[in-house]
Short mmCIF file of C-alpha atoms in Angstrom, two decimals:
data_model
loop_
_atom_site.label_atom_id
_atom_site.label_comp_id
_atom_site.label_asym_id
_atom_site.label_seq_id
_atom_site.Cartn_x
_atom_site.Cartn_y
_atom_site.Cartn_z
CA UNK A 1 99.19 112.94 77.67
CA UNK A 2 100.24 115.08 80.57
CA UNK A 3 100.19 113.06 83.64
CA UNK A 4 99.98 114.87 87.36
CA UNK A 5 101.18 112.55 89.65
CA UNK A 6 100.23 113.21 93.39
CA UNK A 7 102.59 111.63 95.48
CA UNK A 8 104.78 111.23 92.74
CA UNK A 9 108.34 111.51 94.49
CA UNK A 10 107.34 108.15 96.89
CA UNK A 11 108.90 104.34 95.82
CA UNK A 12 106.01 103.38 93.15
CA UNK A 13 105.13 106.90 92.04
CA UNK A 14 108.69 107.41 90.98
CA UNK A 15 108.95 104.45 88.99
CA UNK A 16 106.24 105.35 87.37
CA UNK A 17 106.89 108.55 86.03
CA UNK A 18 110.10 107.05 84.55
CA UNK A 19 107.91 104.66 83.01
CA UNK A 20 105.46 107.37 81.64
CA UNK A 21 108.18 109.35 80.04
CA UNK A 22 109.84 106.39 78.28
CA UNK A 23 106.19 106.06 77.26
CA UNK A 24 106.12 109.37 75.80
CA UNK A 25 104.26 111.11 78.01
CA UNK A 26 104.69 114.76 80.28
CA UNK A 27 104.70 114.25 83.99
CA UNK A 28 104.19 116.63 86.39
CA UNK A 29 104.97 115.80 90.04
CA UNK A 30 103.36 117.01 93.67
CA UNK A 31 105.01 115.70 96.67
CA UNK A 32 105.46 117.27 100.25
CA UNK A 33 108.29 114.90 100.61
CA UNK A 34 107.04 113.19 104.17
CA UNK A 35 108.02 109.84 102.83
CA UNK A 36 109.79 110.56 100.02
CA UNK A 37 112.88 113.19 99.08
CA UNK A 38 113.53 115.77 96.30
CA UNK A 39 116.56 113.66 95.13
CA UNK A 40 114.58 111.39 93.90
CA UNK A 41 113.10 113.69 90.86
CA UNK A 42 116.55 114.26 90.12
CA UNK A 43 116.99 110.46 89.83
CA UNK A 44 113.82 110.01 87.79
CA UNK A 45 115.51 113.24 85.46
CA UNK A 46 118.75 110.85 85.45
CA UNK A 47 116.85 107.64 84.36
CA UNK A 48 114.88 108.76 81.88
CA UNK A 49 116.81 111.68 80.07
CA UNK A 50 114.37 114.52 80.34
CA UNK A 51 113.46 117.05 82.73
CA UNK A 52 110.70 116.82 85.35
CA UNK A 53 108.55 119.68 86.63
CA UNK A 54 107.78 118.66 90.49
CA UNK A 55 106.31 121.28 92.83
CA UNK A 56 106.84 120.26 96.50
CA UNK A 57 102.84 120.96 97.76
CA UNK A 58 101.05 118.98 100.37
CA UNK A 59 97.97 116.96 97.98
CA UNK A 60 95.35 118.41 101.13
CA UNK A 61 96.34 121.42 99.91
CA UNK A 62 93.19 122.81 97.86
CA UNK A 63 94.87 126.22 96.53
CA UNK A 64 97.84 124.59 95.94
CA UNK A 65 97.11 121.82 93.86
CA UNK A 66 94.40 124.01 92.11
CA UNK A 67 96.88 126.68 91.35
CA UNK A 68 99.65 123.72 90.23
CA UNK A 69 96.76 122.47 87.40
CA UNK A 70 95.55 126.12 86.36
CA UNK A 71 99.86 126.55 85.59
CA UNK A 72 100.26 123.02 84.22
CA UNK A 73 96.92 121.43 82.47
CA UNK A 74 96.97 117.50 82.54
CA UNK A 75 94.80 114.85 81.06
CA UNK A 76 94.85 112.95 83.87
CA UNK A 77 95.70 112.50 87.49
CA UNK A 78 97.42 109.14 88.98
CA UNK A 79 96.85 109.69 92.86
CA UNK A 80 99.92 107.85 94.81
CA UNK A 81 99.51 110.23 97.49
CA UNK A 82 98.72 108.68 101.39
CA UNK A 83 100.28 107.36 104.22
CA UNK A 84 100.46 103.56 103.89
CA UNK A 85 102.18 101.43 106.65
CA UNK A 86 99.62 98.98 107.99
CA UNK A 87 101.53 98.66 111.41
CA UNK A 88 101.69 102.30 111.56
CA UNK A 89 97.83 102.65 111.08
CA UNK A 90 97.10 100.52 113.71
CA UNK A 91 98.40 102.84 116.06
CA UNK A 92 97.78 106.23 114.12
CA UNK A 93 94.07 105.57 112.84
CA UNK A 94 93.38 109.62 113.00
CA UNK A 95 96.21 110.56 111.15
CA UNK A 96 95.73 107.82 108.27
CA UNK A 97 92.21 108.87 107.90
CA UNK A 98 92.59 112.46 107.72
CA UNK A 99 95.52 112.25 105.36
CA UNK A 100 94.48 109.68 102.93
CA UNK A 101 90.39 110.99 103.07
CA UNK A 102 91.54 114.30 102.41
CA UNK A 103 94.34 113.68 99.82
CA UNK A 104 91.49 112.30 97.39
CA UNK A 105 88.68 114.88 97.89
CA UNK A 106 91.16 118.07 97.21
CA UNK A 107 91.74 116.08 93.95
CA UNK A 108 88.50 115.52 92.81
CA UNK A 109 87.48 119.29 93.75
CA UNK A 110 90.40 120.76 91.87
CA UNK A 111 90.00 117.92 88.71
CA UNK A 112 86.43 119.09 88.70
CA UNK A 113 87.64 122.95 89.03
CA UNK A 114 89.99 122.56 85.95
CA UNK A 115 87.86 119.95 83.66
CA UNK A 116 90.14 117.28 84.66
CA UNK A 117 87.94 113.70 83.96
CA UNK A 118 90.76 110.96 83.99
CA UNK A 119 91.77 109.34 87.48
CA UNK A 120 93.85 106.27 88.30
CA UNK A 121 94.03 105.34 92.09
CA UNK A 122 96.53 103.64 93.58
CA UNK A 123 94.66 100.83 96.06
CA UNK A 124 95.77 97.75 98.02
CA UNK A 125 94.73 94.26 97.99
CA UNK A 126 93.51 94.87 101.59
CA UNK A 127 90.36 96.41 100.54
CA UNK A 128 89.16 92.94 100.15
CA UNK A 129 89.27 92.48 103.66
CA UNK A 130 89.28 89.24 106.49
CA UNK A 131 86.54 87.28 104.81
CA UNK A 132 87.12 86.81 100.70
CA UNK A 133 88.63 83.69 100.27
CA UNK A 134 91.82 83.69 97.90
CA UNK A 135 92.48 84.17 95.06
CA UNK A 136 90.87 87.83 95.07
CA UNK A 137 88.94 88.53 92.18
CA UNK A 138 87.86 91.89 91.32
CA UNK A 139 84.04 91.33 91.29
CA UNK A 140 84.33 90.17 95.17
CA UNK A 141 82.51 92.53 97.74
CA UNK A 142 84.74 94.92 99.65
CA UNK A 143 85.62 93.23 102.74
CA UNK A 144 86.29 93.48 106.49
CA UNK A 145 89.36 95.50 106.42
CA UNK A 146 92.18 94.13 108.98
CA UNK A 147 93.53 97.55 109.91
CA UNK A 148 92.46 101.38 109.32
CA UNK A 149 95.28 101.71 106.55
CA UNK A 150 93.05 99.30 104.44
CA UNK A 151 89.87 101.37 105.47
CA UNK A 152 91.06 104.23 104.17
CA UNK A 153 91.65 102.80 100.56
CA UNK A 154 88.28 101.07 101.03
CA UNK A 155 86.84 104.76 101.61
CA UNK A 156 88.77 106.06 98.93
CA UNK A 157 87.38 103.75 96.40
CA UNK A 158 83.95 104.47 97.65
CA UNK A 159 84.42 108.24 96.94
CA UNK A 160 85.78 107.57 93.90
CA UNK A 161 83.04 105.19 92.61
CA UNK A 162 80.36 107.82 93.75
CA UNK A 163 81.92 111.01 91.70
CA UNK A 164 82.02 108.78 88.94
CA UNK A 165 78.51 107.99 89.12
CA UNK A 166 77.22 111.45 89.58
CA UNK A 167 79.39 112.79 86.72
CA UNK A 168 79.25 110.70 83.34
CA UNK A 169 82.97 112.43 81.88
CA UNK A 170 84.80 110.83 84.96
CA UNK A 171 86.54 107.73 83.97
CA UNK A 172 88.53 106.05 87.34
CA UNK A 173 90.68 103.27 87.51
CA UNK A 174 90.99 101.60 90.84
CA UNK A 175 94.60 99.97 90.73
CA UNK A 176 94.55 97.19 93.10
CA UNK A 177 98.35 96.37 93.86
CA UNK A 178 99.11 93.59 96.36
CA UNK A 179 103.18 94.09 97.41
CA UNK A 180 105.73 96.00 95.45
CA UNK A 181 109.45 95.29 95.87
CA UNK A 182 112.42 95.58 94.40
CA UNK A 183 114.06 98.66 92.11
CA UNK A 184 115.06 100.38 88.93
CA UNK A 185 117.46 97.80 87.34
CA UNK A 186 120.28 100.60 87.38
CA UNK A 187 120.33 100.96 90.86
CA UNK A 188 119.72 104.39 90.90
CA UNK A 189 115.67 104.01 91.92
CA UNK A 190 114.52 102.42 94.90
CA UNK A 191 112.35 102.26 98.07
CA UNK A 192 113.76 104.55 100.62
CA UNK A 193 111.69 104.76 103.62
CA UNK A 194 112.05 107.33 105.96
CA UNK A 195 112.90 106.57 109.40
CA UNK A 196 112.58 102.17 110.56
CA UNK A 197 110.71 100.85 107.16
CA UNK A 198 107.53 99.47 107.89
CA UNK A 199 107.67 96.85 104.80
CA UNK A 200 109.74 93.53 104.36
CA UNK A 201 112.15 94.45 101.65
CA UNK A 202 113.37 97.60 102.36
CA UNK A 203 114.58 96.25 106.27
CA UNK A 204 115.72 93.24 104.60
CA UNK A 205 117.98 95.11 102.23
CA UNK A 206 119.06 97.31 105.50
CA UNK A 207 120.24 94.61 107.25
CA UNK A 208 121.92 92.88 104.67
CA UNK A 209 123.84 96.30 104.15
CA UNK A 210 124.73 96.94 107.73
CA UNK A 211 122.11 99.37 108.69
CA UNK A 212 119.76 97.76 111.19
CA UNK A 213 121.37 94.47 113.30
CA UNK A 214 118.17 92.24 112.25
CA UNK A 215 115.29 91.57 110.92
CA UNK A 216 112.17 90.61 112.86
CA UNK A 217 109.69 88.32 111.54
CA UNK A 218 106.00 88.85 112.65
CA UNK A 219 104.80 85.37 113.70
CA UNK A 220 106.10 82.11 112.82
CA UNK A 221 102.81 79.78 113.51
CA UNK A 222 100.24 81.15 111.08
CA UNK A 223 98.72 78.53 109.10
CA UNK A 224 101.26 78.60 106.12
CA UNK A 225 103.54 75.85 104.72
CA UNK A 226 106.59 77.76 107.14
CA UNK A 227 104.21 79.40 109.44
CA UNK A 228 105.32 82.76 108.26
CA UNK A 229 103.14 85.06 106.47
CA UNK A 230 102.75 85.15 102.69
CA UNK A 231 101.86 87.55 100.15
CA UNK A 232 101.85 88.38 96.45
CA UNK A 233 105.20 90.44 95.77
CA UNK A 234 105.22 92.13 92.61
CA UNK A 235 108.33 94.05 91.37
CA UNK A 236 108.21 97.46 91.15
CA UNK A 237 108.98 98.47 87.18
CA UNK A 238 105.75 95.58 86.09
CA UNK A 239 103.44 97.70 88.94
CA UNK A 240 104.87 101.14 87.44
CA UNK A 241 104.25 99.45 83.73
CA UNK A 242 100.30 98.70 84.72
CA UNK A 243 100.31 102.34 85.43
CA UNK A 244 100.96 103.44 82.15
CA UNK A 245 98.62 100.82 80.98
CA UNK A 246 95.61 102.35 82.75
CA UNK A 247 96.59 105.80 82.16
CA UNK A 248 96.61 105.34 78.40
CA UNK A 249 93.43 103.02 79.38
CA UNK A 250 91.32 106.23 80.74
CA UNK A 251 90.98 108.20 77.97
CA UNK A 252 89.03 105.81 75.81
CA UNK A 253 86.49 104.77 78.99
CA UNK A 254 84.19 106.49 81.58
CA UNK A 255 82.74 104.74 84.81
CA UNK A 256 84.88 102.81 87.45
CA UNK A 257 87.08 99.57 86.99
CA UNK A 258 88.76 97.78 88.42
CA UNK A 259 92.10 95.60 88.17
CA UNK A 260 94.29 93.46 90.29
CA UNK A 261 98.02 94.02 89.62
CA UNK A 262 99.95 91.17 91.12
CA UNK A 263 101.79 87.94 90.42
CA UNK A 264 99.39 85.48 91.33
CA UNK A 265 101.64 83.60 93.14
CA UNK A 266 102.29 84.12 97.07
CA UNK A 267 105.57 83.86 98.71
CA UNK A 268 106.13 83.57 102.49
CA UNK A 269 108.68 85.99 104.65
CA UNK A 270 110.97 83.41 105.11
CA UNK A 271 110.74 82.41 101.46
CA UNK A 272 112.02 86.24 100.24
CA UNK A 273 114.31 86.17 102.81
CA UNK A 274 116.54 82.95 101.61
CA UNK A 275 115.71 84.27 97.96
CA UNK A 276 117.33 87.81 99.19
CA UNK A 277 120.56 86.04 100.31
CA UNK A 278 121.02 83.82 97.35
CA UNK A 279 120.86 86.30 94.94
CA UNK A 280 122.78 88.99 97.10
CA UNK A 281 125.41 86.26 98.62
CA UNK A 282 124.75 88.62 101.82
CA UNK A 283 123.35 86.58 104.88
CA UNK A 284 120.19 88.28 106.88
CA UNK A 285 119.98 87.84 110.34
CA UNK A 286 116.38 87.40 112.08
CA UNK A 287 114.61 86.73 114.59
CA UNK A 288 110.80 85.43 115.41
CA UNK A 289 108.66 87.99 117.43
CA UNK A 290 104.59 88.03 118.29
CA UNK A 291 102.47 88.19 115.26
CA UNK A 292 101.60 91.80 114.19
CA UNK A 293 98.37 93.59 114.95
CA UNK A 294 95.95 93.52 111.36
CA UNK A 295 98.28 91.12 109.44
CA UNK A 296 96.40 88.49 107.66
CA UNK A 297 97.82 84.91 107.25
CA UNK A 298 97.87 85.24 103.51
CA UNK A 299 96.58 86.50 100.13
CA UNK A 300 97.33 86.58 96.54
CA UNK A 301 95.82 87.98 93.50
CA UNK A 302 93.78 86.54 90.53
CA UNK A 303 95.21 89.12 87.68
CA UNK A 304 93.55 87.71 84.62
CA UNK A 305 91.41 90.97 84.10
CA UNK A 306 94.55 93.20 83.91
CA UNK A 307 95.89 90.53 81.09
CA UNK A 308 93.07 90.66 78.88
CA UNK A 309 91.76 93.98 79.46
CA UNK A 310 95.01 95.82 79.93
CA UNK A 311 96.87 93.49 77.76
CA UNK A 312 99.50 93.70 80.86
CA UNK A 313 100.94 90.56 83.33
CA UNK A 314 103.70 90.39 85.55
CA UNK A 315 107.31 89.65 83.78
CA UNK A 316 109.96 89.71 86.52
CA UNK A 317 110.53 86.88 88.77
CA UNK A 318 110.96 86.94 92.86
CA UNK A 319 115.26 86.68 91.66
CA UNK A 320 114.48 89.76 89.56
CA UNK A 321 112.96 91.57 92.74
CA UNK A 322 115.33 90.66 95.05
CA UNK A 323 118.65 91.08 93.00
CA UNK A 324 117.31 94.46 91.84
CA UNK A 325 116.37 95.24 95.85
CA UNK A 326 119.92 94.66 96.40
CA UNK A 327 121.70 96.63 93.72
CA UNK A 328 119.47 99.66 94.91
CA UNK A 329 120.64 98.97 98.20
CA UNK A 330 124.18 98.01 97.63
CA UNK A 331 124.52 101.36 95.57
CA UNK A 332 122.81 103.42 98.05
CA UNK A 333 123.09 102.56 101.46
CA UNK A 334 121.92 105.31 103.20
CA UNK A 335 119.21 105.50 100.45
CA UNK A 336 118.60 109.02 98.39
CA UNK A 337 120.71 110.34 101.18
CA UNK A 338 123.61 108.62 99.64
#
């Protein structure tokens, strides 16, 4: 299959088109590298032995994209494209919902323009919102959201789940993911956010390298065995290896579904922090600060339906994420720019 991958320059959307090429598939990459950088299609040429074609386009851009699909015909689109810092959404709700709304609906147009009928979004946990109690299981309601960053993938799905039902040849796959960390096992892949990262790995991994003097953690008396938040990390490669899963999954089905990709097991900030040092021998300094606006306490996810329908689970372990974090980081300490 030939695989047009919207965002596909950022941290998961790179890993994944390595992924799809070992997989023996033809990617073709859009990025307007806001959060992301050129080197990195270089690095996913590198990794996987073959050349890339990667067009540097802004996803809102109709014409563009349009023109990019009428040049290069694909099978099927995996949309990684959006702004997606929940801090950052808090205090830019206009900007998250134009970019993120808009991003989807010029794909859907031009898919529809070029006979297009295969989709796999990339969503968050966070559409199940304040109120679903945990695990989260893919036939709970859409929640509360917490923060505009999770509205927007709640809209998202939405849109997606109505085009689908007004057109039978659409088949969408709604990739839940709950929090990707860690690298390419070679080092030469990795999360390199632009500007003060936003998530817990990537400013771990800069202050263990010397970049930023500390790391502060957002609350310390939540209701959690440390009083620190906890999540579901899941490494990188398994999330990138679920994509290829549901690509190759789309074009034997039609409708919307569904799927959790996580661990199933939540770990707290201070717990990836101590896991960080052992397995970098580095030390991480921190501090406590005031809890952070649209944070919830914790989730985790209930990934059973990706097993059996999928036939994909999680493989690496929290040492596997954080070891890997480091060896990115170690190699590359100004990130790409290195």
């Amino acid at each position: 299959m030939r695989i047009l991958l919207a965002g596909g320059a950022g941290y998961i959307g790179s890993h994944t088109a390595v992924e799809l090429i070992l997989a023996g598939h033809d990617v073709v990459i859009v990025d307007n590298y806001s959060n992301s950088s050129p080197e990195a299609v270089e690095r996913i040429e590198e990794v996987s032995g073959r050349s890339v074609v990667a067009y540097e386009a802004d996803v809102r851009d109709h014409d563009a994209v349009c023109s990019i699909m009428r040049e290069y015909p694909v099978d099927c689109v995996v949309h990684f494209a959006g702004l997606k810092a929940v801090g950052e959404s808090v205090r830019k709700p206009v900007e998250y919902y134009r970019n993120n709304i808009d991003t989807t609906l010029t794909l859907l147009e031009c898919m529809r323009e070029r006979g297009v009928h295969n989709i796999v979004f990339s969503s968050s946990a966070t559409v199940y919102g304040e109120e679903n109690p945990y695990p989260y299981v893919e036939t709970m309601p859409r929640g509360r959201c917490s923060n505009p960053y999770g509205w927007t993938k709640f809209m998202m799905e939405q849109i997606l789940e109505d085009a689908a039902r007004a057109d039978a040849e659409l088949s969408v796959v709604l990739l839940r993911y709950f929090n990707p960390i860690g690298a390419h096992p070679s080092g030469r892949m990795g999360e390199d956010p632009q500007g003060i990262p936003n998530n817990l790995m990537p400013y771990v991994a800069q202050v263990a390298v010397g970049r930023r003097d500390h790391l502060t953690i957002f609350g310390n008396d939540y209701p959690t065995p440390d009083g620190t938040c906890r999540r579901d990390y899941i490494h990188v490669m398994d999330l990138a290896a679920g994509h290829v899963k549901a690509v190759e999954y789309t074009a034997a089905h039609k409708g919307t579904e569904i799927f959790n990709l996580g661990t199933g097991t939540p770990c707290s900030v201070l717990e990836i922090v101590r896991a960080f040092e052992e397995n970098s021998g580095v030390p991480v300094k921190y501090e406590f600060g005031p809890r952070r606006d649209g944070d919830l306490a914790e989730f985790w996810a209930d990934a059973d339906k990706a097993r059996d329908e999928l036939g994909w689970t999680a493989a690496r372990t929290l040492s596997d994420m954080c070891r890997d974090s480091w060896n990115w980081q170690r190699q590359n300490p100004k990130g790409y720019e290195s």
